[in-house]
């Protein structure tokens, strides 16, 4: 069960820590916040990866997810969200309202720890 940002971080830390490139992952949750599935959405370069909102929601709908958590890593170690990170989070949150799939959090993961949009009241 994923209740806090730390719970989500603990699920994704082994997958995303120490990567030399960016990856964007989707955690799909049921109504009880139990993890249905985690899936790699995109793999990119050292400084970015492409995030397609349509693919995120297609994947979530195929798993009958009630809510989602998005995660990506910053190989640079910088935990501060970029303008693009903030923009994609807003877009996914808005699309989720229409689809009735709640965006619970967006985590940025680096070797030094993580940044949670939910903990910072940004989702």
Short mmCIF file of C-alpha atoms in Angstrom, two decimals:
data_model
loop_
_atom_site.label_atom_id
_atom_site.label_comp_id
_atom_site.label_asym_id
_atom_site.label_seq_id
_atom_site.Cartn_x
_atom_site.Cartn_y
_atom_site.Cartn_z
CA UNK A 1 0.00 0.00 0.00
CA UNK A 2 1.32 3.45 -0.92
CA UNK A 3 0.21 6.11 1.55
CA UNK A 4 3.14 8.55 1.66
CA UNK A 5 5.71 9.89 -0.76
CA UNK A 6 8.32 7.84 1.10
CA UNK A 7 6.33 4.66 0.33
CA UNK A 8 6.46 5.48 -3.39
CA UNK A 9 10.14 6.39 -3.15
CA UNK A 10 10.94 3.04 -1.50
CA UNK A 11 9.22 1.23 -4.41
CA UNK A 12 11.11 3.20 -7.07
CA UNK A 13 14.52 3.79 -5.43
CA UNK A 14 15.97 0.37 -6.40
CA UNK A 15 14.78 0.83 -9.99
CA UNK A 16 15.91 4.41 -10.55
CA UNK A 17 18.93 5.03 -8.34
CA UNK A 18 22.32 5.27 -10.05
CA UNK A 19 20.91 5.49 -13.59
CA UNK A 20 23.11 7.49 -16.01
CA UNK A 21 20.06 8.57 -18.07
CA UNK A 22 16.54 9.84 -17.34
CA UNK A 23 13.60 7.46 -17.05
CA UNK A 24 9.93 8.26 -16.49
CA UNK A 25 7.83 5.68 -14.62
CA UNK A 26 4.17 5.30 -13.79
CA UNK A 27 2.82 3.73 -10.61
CA UNK A 28 -0.81 2.64 -10.94
CA UNK A 29 -2.91 2.28 -7.80
CA UNK A 30 -6.32 0.81 -7.04
CA UNK A 31 -8.94 2.53 -4.85
CA UNK A 32 -7.24 1.20 -1.70
CA UNK A 33 -3.88 2.74 -2.81
CA UNK A 34 -2.43 -0.71 -3.45
CA UNK A 35 0.10 -0.87 -6.26
CA UNK A 36 -1.42 -2.56 -9.29
CA UNK A 37 1.65 -2.21 -11.49
CA UNK A 38 4.66 -0.01 -12.18
CA UNK A 39 5.64 0.61 -15.77
CA UNK A 40 8.42 2.40 -17.62
CA UNK A 41 6.85 5.09 -19.83
CA UNK A 42 10.00 6.52 -21.41
CA UNK A 43 13.78 6.36 -21.34
CA UNK A 44 15.78 9.38 -22.43
CA UNK A 45 19.17 10.97 -22.36
CA UNK A 46 21.28 12.54 -19.66
CA UNK A 47 19.20 15.72 -19.43
CA UNK A 48 15.65 14.72 -20.33
CA UNK A 49 13.07 12.28 -21.62
CA UNK A 50 9.82 12.62 -23.57
CA UNK A 51 6.60 12.34 -21.57
CA UNK A 52 3.39 11.71 -23.49
CA UNK A 53 0.22 12.28 -21.44
CA UNK A 54 -1.79 10.05 -23.80
CA UNK A 55 0.50 7.08 -23.14
CA UNK A 56 0.31 7.64 -19.38
CA UNK A 57 -3.49 7.54 -19.34
CA UNK A 58 -3.79 4.73 -21.89
CA UNK A 59 -1.52 2.63 -19.64
CA UNK A 60 -3.43 3.60 -16.48
CA UNK A 61 -6.81 2.81 -18.08
CA UNK A 62 -5.63 -0.59 -19.28
CA UNK A 63 -4.85 -1.45 -15.64
CA UNK A 64 -8.11 0.09 -14.32
CA UNK A 65 -6.09 2.40 -12.09
CA UNK A 66 -8.01 4.73 -9.78
CA UNK A 67 -4.97 6.91 -9.18
CA UNK A 68 -1.41 7.30 -10.39
CA UNK A 69 1.98 8.46 -9.20
CA UNK A 70 4.52 9.61 -11.78
CA UNK A 71 8.26 9.36 -11.13
CA UNK A 72 11.37 10.38 -12.97
CA UNK A 73 15.00 10.68 -12.07
CA UNK A 74 17.55 13.45 -12.39
CA UNK A 75 20.95 11.85 -13.10
CA UNK A 76 22.56 15.21 -12.29
CA UNK A 77 21.53 14.77 -8.66
CA UNK A 78 19.58 18.06 -8.66
CA UNK A 79 16.25 17.50 -6.90
CA UNK A 80 14.73 20.85 -7.90
CA UNK A 81 11.90 20.49 -10.46
CA UNK A 82 12.47 22.18 -13.81
CA UNK A 83 9.84 24.36 -15.49
CA UNK A 84 9.11 21.41 -17.79
CA UNK A 85 8.60 19.13 -14.73
CA UNK A 86 6.11 21.60 -13.26
CA UNK A 87 4.28 22.01 -16.59
CA UNK A 88 3.91 18.26 -17.24
CA UNK A 89 2.68 17.73 -13.68
CA UNK A 90 -0.06 20.35 -14.17
CA UNK A 91 -1.03 18.85 -17.54
CA UNK A 92 -1.27 15.31 -16.15
CA UNK A 93 -3.25 16.49 -13.13
CA UNK A 94 -5.76 18.30 -15.37
CA UNK A 95 -6.09 15.35 -17.77
CA UNK A 96 -6.57 13.05 -14.78
CA UNK A 97 -9.54 15.11 -13.57
CA UNK A 98 -11.32 14.51 -16.87
CA UNK A 99 -10.41 10.80 -16.87
CA UNK A 100 -11.29 10.40 -13.16
CA UNK A 101 -7.77 9.12 -12.47
CA UNK A 102 -6.21 11.13 -9.66
CA UNK A 103 -2.58 12.22 -9.84
CA UNK A 104 -1.43 11.52 -6.27
CA UNK A 105 2.19 12.62 -6.59
CA UNK A 106 5.14 13.27 -8.87
CA UNK A 107 8.50 12.18 -7.51
CA UNK A 108 11.88 13.32 -8.72
CA UNK A 109 14.48 10.78 -7.66
CA UNK A 110 18.23 11.33 -7.39
CA UNK A 111 21.02 9.47 -5.63
CA UNK A 112 20.72 11.88 -2.69
CA UNK A 113 17.00 11.34 -2.12
CA UNK A 114 13.75 12.54 -3.65
CA UNK A 115 11.47 15.52 -4.20
CA UNK A 116 7.71 15.07 -3.82
CA UNK A 117 5.32 17.46 -5.55
CA UNK A 118 2.59 16.34 -3.09
CA UNK A 119 4.74 17.07 -0.02
CA UNK A 120 5.36 20.56 -1.42
CA UNK A 121 1.62 21.07 -2.19
CA UNK A 122 2.31 21.23 -5.93
CA UNK A 123 -0.22 18.59 -7.06
#
